[in-house]
mmCIF file of C-alpha atoms in Angstrom:
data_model
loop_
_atom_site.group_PDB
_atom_site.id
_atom_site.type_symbol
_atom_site.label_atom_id
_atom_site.label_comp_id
_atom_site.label_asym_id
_atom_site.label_seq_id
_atom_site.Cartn_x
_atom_site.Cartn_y
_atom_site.Cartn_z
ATOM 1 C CA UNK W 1 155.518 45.167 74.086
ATOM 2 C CA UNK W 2 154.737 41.314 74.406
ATOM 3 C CA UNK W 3 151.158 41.390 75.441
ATOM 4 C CA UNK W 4 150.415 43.595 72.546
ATOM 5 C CA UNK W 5 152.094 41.544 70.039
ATOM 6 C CA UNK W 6 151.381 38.269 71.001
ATOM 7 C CA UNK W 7 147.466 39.877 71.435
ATOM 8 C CA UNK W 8 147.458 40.952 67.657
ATOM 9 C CA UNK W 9 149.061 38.085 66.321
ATOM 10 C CA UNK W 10 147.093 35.868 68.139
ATOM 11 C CA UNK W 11 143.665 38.067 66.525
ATOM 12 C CA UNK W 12 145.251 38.218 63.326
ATOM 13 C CA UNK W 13 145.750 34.346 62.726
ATOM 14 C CA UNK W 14 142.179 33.335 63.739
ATOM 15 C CA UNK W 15 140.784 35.619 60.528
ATOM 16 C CA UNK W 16 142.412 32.758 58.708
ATOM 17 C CA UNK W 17 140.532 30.350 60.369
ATOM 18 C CA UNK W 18 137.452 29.206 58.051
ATOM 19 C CA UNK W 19 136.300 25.966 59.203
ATOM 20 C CA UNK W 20 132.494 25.360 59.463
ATOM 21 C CA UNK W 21 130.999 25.216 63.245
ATOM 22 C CA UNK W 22 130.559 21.795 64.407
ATOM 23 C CA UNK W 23 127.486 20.353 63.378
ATOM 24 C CA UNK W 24 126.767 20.019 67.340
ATOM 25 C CA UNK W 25 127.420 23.715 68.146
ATOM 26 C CA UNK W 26 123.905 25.585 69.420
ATOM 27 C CA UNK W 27 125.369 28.522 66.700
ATOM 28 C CA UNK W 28 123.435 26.201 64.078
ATOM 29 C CA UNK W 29 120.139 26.968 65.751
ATOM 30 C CA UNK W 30 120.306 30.991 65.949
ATOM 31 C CA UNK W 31 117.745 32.390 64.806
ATOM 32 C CA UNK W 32 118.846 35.866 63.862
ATOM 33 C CA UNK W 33 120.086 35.618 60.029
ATOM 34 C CA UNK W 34 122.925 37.637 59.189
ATOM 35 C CA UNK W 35 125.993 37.115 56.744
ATOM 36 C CA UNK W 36 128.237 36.818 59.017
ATOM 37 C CA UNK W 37 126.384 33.751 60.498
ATOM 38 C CA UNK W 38 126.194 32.458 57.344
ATOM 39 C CA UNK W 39 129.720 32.691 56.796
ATOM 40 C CA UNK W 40 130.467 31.160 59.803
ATOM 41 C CA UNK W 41 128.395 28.383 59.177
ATOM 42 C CA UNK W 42 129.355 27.818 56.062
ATOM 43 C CA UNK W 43 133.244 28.577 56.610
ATOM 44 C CA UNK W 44 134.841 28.500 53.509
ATOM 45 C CA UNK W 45 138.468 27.953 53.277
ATOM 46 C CA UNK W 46 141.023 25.792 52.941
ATOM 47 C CA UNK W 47 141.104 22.859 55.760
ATOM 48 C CA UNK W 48 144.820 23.057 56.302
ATOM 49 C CA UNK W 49 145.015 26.329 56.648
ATOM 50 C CA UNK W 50 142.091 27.151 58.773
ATOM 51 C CA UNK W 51 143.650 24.298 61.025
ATOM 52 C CA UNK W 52 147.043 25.644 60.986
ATOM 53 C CA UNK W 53 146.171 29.391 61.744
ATOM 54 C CA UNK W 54 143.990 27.767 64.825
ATOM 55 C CA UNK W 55 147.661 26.157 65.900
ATOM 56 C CA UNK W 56 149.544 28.789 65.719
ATOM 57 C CA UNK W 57 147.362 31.521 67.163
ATOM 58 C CA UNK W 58 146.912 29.119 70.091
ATOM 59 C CA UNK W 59 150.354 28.463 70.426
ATOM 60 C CA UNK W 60 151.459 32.716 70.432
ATOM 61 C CA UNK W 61 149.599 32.874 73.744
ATOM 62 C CA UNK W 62 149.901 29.877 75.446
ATOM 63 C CA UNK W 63 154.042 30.159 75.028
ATOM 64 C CA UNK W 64 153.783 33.685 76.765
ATOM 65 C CA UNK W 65 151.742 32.243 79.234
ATOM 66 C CA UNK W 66 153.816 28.799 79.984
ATOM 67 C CA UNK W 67 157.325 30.721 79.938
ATOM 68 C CA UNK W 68 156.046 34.033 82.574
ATOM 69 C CA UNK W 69 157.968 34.062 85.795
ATOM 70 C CA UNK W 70 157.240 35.728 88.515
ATOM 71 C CA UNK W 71 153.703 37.160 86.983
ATOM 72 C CA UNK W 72 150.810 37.716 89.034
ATOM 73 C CA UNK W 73 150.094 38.392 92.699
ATOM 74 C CA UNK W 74 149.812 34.629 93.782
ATOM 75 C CA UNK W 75 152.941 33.202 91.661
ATOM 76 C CA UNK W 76 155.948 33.544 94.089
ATOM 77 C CA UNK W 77 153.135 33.894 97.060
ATOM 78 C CA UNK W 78 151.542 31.412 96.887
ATOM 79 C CA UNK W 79 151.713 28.536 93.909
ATOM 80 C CA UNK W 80 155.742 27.991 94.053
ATOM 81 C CA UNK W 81 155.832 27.239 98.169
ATOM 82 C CA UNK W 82 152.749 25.363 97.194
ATOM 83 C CA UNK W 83 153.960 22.952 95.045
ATOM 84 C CA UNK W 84 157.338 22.760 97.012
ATOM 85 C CA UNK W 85 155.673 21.781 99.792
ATOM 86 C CA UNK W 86 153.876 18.718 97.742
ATOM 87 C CA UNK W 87 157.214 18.077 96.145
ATOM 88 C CA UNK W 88 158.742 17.521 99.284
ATOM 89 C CA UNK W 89 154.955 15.207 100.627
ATOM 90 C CA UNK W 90 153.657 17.764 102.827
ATOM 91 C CA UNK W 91 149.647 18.184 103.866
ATOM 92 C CA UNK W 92 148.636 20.575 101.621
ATOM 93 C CA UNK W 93 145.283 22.406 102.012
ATOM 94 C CA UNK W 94 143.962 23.106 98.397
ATOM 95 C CA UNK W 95 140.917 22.269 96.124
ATOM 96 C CA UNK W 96 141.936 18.233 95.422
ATOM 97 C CA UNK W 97 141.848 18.620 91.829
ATOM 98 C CA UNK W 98 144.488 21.564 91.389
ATOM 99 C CA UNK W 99 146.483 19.156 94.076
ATOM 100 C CA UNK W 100 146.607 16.373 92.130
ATOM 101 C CA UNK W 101 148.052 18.702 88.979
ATOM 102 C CA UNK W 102 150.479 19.303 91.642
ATOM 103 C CA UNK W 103 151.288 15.817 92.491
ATOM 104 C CA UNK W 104 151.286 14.714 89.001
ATOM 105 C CA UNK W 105 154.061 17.244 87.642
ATOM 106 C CA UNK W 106 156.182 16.809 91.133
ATOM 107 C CA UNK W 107 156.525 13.087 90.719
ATOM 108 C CA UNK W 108 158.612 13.494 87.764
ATOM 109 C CA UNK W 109 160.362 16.596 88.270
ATOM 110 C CA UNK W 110 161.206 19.050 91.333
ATOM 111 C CA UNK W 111 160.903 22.458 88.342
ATOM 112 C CA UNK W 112 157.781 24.370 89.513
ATOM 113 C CA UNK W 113 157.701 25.955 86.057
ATOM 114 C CA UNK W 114 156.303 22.580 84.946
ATOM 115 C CA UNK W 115 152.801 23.348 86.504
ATOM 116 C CA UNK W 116 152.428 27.058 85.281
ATOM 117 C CA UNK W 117 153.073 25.543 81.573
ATOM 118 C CA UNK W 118 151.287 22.931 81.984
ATOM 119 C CA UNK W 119 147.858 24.988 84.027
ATOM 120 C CA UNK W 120 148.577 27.573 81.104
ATOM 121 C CA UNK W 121 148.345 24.869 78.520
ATOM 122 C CA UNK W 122 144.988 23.853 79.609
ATOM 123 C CA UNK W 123 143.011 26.591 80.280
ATOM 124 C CA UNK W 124 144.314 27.797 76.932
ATOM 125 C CA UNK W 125 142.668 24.541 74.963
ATOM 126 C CA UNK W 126 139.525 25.123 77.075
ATOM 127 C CA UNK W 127 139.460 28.614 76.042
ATOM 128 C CA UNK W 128 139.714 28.083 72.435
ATOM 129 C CA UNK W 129 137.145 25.280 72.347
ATOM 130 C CA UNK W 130 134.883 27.404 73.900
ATOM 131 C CA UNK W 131 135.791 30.162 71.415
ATOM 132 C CA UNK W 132 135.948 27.550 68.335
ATOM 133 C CA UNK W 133 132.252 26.159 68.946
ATOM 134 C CA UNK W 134 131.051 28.995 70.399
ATOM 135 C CA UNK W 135 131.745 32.636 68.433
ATOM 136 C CA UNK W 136 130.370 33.931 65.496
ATOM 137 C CA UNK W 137 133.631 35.590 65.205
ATOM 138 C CA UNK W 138 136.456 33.816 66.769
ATOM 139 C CA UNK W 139 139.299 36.117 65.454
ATOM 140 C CA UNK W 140 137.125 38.989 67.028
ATOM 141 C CA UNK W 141 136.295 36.912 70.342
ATOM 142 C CA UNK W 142 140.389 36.148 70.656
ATOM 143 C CA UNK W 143 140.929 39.915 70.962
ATOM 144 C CA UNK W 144 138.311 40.280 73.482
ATOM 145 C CA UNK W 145 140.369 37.682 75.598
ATOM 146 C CA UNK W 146 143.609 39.268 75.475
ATOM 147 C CA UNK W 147 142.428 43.022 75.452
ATOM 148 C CA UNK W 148 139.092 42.545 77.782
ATOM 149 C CA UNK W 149 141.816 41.144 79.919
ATOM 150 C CA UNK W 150 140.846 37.827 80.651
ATOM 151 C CA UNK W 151 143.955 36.361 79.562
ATOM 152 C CA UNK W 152 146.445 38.574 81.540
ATOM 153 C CA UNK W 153 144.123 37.837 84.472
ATOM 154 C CA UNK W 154 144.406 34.160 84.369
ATOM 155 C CA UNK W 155 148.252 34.697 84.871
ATOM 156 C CA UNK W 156 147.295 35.807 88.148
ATOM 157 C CA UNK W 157 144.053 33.204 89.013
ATOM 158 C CA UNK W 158 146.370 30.161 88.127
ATOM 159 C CA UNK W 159 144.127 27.583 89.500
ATOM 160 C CA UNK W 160 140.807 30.065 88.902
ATOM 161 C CA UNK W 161 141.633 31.143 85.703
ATOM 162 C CA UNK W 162 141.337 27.401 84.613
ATOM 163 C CA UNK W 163 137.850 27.061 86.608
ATOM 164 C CA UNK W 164 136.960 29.617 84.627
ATOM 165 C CA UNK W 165 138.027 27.871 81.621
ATOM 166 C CA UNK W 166 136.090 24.631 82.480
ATOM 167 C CA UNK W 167 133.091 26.521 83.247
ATOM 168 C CA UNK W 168 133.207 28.719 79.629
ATOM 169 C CA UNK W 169 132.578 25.193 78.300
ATOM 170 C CA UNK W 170 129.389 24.144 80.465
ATOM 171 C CA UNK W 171 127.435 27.170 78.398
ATOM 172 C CA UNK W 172 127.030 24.824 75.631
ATOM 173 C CA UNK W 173 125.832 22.397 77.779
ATOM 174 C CA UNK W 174 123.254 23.968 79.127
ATOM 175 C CA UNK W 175 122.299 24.940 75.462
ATOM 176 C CA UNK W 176 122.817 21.332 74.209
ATOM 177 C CA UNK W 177 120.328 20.495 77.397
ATOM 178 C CA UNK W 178 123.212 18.237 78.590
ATOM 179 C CA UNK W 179 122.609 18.381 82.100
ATOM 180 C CA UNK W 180 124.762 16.098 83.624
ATOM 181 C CA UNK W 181 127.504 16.809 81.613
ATOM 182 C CA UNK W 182 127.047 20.305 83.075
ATOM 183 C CA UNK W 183 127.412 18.940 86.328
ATOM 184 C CA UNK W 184 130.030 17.151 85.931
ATOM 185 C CA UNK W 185 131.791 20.142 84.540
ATOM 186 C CA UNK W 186 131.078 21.922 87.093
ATOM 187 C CA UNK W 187 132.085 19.837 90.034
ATOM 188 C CA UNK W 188 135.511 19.458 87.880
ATOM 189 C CA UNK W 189 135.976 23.316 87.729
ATOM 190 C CA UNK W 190 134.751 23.221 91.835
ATOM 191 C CA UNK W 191 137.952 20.589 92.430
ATOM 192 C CA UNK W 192 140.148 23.748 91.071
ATOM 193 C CA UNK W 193 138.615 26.443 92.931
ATOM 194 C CA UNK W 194 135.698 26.010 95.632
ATOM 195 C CA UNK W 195 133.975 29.148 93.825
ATOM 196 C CA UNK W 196 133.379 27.484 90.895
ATOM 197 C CA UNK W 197 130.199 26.193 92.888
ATOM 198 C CA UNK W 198 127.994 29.520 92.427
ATOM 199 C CA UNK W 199 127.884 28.307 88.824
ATOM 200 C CA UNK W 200 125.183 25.552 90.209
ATOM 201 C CA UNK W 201 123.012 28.714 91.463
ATOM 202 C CA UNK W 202 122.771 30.136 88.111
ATOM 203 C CA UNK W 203 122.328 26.904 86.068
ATOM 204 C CA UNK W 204 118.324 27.326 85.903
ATOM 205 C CA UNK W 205 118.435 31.138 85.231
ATOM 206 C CA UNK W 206 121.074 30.337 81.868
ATOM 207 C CA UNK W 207 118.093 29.399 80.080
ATOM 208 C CA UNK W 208 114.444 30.424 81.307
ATOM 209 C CA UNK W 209 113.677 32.427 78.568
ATOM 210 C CA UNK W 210 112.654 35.997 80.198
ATOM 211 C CA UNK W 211 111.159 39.621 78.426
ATOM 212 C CA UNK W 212 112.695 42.449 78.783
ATOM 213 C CA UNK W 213 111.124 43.398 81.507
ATOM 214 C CA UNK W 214 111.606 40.651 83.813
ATOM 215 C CA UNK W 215 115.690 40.780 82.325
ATOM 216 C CA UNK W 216 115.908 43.843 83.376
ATOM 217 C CA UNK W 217 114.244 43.482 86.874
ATOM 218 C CA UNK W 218 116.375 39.781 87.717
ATOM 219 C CA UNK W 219 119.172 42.503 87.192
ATOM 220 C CA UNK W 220 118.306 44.628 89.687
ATOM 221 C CA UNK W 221 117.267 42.203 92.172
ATOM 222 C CA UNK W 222 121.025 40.128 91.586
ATOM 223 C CA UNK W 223 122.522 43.571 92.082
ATOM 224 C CA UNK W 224 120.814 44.520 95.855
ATOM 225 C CA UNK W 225 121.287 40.649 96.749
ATOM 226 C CA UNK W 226 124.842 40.427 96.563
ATOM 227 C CA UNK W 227 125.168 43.941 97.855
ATOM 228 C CA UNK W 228 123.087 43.039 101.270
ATOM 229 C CA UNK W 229 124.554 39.131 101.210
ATOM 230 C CA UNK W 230 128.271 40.500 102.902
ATOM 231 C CA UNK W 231 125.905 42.589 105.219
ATOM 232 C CA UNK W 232 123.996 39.653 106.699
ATOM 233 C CA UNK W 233 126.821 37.153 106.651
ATOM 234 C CA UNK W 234 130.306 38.980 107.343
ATOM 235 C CA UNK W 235 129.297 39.083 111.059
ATOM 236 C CA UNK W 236 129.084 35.454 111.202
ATOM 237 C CA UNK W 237 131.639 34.718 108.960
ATOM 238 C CA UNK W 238 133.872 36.536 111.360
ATOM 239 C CA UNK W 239 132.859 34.235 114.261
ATOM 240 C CA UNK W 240 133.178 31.088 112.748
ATOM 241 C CA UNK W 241 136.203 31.845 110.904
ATOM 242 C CA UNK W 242 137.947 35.243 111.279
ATOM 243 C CA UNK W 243 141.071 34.391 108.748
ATOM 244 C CA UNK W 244 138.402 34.755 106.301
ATOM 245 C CA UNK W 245 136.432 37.699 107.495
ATOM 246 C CA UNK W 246 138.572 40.590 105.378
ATOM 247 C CA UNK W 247 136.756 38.905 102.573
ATOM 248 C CA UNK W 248 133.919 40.551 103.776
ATOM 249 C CA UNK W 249 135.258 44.371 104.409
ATOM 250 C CA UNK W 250 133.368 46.782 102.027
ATOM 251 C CA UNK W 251 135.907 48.905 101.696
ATOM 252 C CA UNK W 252 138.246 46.538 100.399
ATOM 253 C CA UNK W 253 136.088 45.061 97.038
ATOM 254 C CA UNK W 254 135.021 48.608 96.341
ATOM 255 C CA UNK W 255 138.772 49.917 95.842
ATOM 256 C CA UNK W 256 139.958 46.960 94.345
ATOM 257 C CA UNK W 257 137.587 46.228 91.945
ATOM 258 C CA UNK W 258 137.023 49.560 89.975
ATOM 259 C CA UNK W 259 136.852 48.998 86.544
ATOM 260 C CA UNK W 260 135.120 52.044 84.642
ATOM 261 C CA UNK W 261 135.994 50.861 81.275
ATOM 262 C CA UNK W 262 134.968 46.957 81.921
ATOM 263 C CA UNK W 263 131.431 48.332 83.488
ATOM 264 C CA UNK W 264 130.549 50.861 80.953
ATOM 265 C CA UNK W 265 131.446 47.961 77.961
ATOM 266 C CA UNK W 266 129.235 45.493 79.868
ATOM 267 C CA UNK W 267 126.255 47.622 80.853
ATOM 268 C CA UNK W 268 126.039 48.947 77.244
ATOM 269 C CA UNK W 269 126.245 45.949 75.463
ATOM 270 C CA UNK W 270 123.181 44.177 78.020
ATOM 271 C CA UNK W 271 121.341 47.544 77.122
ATOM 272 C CA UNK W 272 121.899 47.087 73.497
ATOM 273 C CA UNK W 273 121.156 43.170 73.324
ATOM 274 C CA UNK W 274 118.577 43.672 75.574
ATOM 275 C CA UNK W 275 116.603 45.643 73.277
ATOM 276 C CA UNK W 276 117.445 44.089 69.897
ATOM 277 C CA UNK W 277 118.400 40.332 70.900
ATOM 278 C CA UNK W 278 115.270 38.810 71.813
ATOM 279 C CA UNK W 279 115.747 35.090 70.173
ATOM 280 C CA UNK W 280 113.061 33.658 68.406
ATOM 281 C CA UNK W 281 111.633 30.247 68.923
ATOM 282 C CA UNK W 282 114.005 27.183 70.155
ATOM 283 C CA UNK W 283 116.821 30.103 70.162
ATOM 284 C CA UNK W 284 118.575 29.285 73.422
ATOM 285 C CA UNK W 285 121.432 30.400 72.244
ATOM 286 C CA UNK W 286 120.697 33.982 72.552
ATOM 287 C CA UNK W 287 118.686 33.275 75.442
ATOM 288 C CA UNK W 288 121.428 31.979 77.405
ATOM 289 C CA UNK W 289 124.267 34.179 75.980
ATOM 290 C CA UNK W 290 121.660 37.919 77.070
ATOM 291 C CA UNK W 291 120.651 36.439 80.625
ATOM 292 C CA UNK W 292 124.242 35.487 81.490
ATOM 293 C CA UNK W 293 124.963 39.626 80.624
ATOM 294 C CA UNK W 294 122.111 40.460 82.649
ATOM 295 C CA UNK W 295 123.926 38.385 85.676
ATOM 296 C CA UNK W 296 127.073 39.685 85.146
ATOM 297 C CA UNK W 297 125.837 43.710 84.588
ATOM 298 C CA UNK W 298 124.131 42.971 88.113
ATOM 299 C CA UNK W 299 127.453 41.917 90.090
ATOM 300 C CA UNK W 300 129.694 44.588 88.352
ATOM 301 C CA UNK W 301 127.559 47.074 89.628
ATOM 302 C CA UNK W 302 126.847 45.821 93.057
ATOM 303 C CA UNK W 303 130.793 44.687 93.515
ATOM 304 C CA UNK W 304 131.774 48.577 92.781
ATOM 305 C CA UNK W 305 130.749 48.945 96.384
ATOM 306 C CA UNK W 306 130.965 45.474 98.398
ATOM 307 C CA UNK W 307 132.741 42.806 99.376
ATOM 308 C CA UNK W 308 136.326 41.293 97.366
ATOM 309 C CA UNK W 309 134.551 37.674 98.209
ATOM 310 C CA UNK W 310 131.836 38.156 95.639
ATOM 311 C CA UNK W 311 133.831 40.701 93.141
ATOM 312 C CA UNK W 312 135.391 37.478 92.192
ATOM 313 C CA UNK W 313 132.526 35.829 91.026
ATOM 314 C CA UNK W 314 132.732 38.740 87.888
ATOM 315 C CA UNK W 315 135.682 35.974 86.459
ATOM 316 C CA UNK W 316 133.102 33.698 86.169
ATOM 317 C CA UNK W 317 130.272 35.921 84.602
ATOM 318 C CA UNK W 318 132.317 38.335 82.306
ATOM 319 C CA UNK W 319 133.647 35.935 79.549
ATOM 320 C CA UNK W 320 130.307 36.157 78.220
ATOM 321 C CA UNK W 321 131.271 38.864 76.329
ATOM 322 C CA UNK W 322 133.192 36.504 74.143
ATOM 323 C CA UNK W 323 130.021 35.590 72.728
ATOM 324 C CA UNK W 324 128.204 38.621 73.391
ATOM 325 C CA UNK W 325 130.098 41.303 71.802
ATOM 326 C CA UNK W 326 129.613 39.185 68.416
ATOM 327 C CA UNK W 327 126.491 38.387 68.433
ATOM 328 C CA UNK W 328 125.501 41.359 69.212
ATOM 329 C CA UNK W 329 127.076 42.912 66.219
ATOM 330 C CA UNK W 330 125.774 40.271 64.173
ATOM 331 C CA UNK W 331 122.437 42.237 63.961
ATOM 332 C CA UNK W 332 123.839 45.073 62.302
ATOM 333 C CA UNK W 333 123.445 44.019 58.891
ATOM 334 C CA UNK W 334 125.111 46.738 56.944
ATOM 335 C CA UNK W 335 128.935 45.724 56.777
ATOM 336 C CA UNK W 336 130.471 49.379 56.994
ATOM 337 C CA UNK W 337 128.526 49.756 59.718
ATOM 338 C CA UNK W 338 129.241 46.758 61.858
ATOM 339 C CA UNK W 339 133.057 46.852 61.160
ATOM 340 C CA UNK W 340 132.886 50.894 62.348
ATOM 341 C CA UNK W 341 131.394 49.482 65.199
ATOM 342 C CA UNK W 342 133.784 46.957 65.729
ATOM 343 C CA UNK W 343 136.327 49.021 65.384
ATOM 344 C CA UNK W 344 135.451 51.630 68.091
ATOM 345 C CA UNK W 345 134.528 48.826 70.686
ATOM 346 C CA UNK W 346 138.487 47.524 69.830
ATOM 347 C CA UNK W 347 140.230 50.841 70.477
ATOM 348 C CA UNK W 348 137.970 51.726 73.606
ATOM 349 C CA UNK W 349 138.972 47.753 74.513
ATOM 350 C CA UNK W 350 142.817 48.622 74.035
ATOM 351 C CA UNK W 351 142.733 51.711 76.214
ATOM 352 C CA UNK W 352 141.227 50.133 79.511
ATOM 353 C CA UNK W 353 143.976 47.219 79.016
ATOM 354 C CA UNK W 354 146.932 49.881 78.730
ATOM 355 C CA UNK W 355 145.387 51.981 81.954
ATOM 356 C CA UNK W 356 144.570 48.825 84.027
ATOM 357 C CA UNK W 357 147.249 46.649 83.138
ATOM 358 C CA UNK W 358 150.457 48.671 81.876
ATOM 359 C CA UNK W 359 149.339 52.075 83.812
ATOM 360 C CA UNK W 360 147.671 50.894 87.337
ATOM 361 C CA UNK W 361 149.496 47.093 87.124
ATOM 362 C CA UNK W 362 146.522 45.634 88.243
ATOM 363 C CA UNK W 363 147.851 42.057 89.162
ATOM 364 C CA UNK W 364 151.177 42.367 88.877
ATOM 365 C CA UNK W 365 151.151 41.209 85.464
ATOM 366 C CA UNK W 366 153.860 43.885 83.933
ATOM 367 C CA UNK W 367 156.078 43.894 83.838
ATOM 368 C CA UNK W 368 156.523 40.835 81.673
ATOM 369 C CA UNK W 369 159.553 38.507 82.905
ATOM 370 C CA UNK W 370 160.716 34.951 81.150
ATOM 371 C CA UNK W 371 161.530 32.050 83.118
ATOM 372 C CA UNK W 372 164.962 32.302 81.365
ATOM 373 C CA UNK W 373 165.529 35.271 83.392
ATOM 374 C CA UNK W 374 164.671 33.978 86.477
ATOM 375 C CA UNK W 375 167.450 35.044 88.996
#
C-alpha cells in the first residue's frame, strides 16, 4: 500500500539524519536535559549523509503527493474548474495569494497537474523546515505527519494544507520573539486561506507563560467559547449570507468531525505534559509548544459537537503534536522506557490512520490514483 510505504520510508531515512539544530533554533534554549536533546544538539554524523537522507525522505512524499489524481474531496470539485477558469482569464473568487499560484503555473502551461505538484512541493519544504528546526526527533515527528494524518489531509486542503504549512513555521517566531516576521507569515498563510487569520487571536496566548491551573482552566473556557460562538452567530450569519449558513449546522461538524483516536492521543498527551512539562526559566519553547496543546485539546472537544466552520480550525492547532509528542518523551530518561513508549503511541497512531483513512475514507484520499492513470 503506497501511503504505508512511502510513510515508513519516509520515517526510516530521517534516523539517518544527524545534523546539529541550527544555532538559531529555540531547541538550544530547552531547559529540560535529556540525551536525546543532547544528541540532537550535538548531531553527530556524517554531513553528506545526514543531508542526503533529508533529500530523499523529502522527496518519497512529496512525489506521492505531486503525482495523486483525483485525491481528495475538493480536487476534481473544486481546484481543476478553478484553475481552468483562470487559464482561460476568468474572475475568479479565491484568497489572492493561492490565485496568483494559479496564474503563475497557467501562463506557461494549460496542465492543471502543474499546480497540485507544485502546492505539494511547497507545503512539503515548509513542513520539513518546521520539522528540521523544530523536533527533537525529526525521524519520529515525520511519522507523526504521515500516520497522525496530516499529510493525507493536505491532499484534500490543497490551498489549506499549505496555510497550514506557513503557519507551522510562525511557532518559531513567536519563540525567536520575531514579531513581525510572525505577521507577515501570517498574512501570507491568510492570502491562501482566509482562516489562516484566527492564528492572529492566539498569537499572545503562544507564549504567556501560565500554571497548571490557569492551562487547564484557558482550556475549558476555549472549549464552551467556540461551542456557544455558532450559537450566537449562525442566526446572523444566515441573514447576511445564507450560502454560508450550513457552516453553522451542529449537526453537521459533530458527524463529520469524529475522531476518537486523534482526541484521546491529544487529550493524553496535554494531560501528561501538563503535569511534567513545566519549562524552567527563559524556556519558551515548552511554553509555547504545552499552551498550543491546551488550545487545540479545547477545540477537539468542543468541535465533537458544533459547527464544521470552526472544526477546521483543529488543522491549524493539531500539528503541534509534531513537537509535542517528542518532547514530551524527552522527559523519560530511561531509554527502554521511552522507546516502549514510543512504540505503543506508533502502533495506536497506525490503527486510527487505517480506520479513518483506508476503512471510513475520510477525504477521499484512497484509494490512491497516479496522474498517469488519469482517464
Amino acid at each position: 500500500m503506497i501511503y504505508y510505504a512511502a510513510g515508513l520510508l519516509a520515517s526510516a531515512l530521517m534516523l539517518l539524519y544527524r545534523r546539529p539544530v541550527a544555532r538559531t533554533s529555540p531547541l538550544r534554549q530547552l531547559s529540560i536535559p535529556s540525551d536525546a536533546l543532547a544528541a540532537r544538539l550535538e548531531g553527530r554524523g556524517s554531513r553528506a549523509t545526514s543531508t542526503l537522507a533529508l533529500v530523499a525522505s523529502f522527496s518519497v512524499l512529496t512525489v506521492v503527493a505531486s503525482l495523486r489524481y483525483g485525491i481528495g474531496t475538493d480536487y476534481l470539485a473544486r481546484y481543476v474548474p478553478m484553475f481552468l477558469a483562470v487559464r482561460q482569464g476568468a474572475e475568479v473568487d479565491v484568497e489572492p495569494g493561492y490565485l496568483a499560484l494559479n496564474q503563475a503555473v497557467a501562463s506557461v502551461t494549460d496542465e492543471y497537474q502543474w499546480l497540485f505538484a507544485l502546492v505539494s512541493v511547497l507545503t512539503m519544504v515548509l513542513v520539513y523546515r518546521f520539522i528540521v528546526r523544530m523536533s527533537l526527533n525529526p525521524a519520529l515527528s515525520v511519522f507523526l505527519f504521515v500516520f497522525g494524518g496530516f499529510y493525507l489531509e493536505a491532499f484534500n486542503l490543497g490551498r489549506q494544507g499549505l496555510a497550514v504549512a506557513i503557519l507551522l513555521n510562525t511557532v518559531e517566531l513567536v519563540m525567536r520573539r520575531k514579531q513581525l516576521g510572525f505577521v507577515l507569515l501570517t498574512l501570507l498563510a491568510a492570502s491562501m486561506h482566509l482562516s489562516a487569520l484566527v492564528w492572529f487571536a492566539v498569537w499572545p496566548l503562544m507564549w504567556v507563560r501560565l500554571n497548571r491551573f490557569w492551562r487547564i482552566f484557558l482550556t475549558v473556557a476555549i472549549a464552551a467559547v467556540v461551542y456557544l460562538v455558532p450559537e450566537l452567530f449562525g442566526s446572523l450569519v444566515g441573514q447576511v449570507a445564507p450560502e454560508y449558513a450550513w457552516y453553522f449546522q451542529s449537526n453537521y461538524g459533530g458527524v463529520r468531525l469524529f475522531d476518537p483516536g486523534g482526541v484521546a492521543i491529544a487529550v493524553i498527551l496535554f494531560v501528561l505534559s501538563a503535569i511534567f512539562l513545566r519549562g524552567g526559566p527563559g524556556d519558551r519553547y515548552t511554553t509555547v509548544v504545552v499552551n498550543l496543546q491546551a488550545y487545540l485539546v479545547a477545540i477537539l472537544a468542543a468541535t465533537l459537537f458544533v459547527a464544521y466552520a470552526f472544526s477546521r480550525l483543529t488543522y491549524y492547532f493539531s500539528p503541534i503534536l509534531l513537537l509535542a509528542l517528542p518532547l514530551l518523551l524527552s522527559r523519560i530518561h530511561d531509554r527502554l522506557v521511552r522507546r516502549l513508549a514510543m512504540l505503543v503511541i506508533m502502533v495506536a497512531l497506525v490503527a486510527v490512520f487505517q480506520w479513518k483513512f483506508i476503512e471510513w475514507r475520510a477525504h477521499e484520499v484512497w484509494p490512491y490514483v497516479w496522474i498517469f492513470d488519469r482517464p
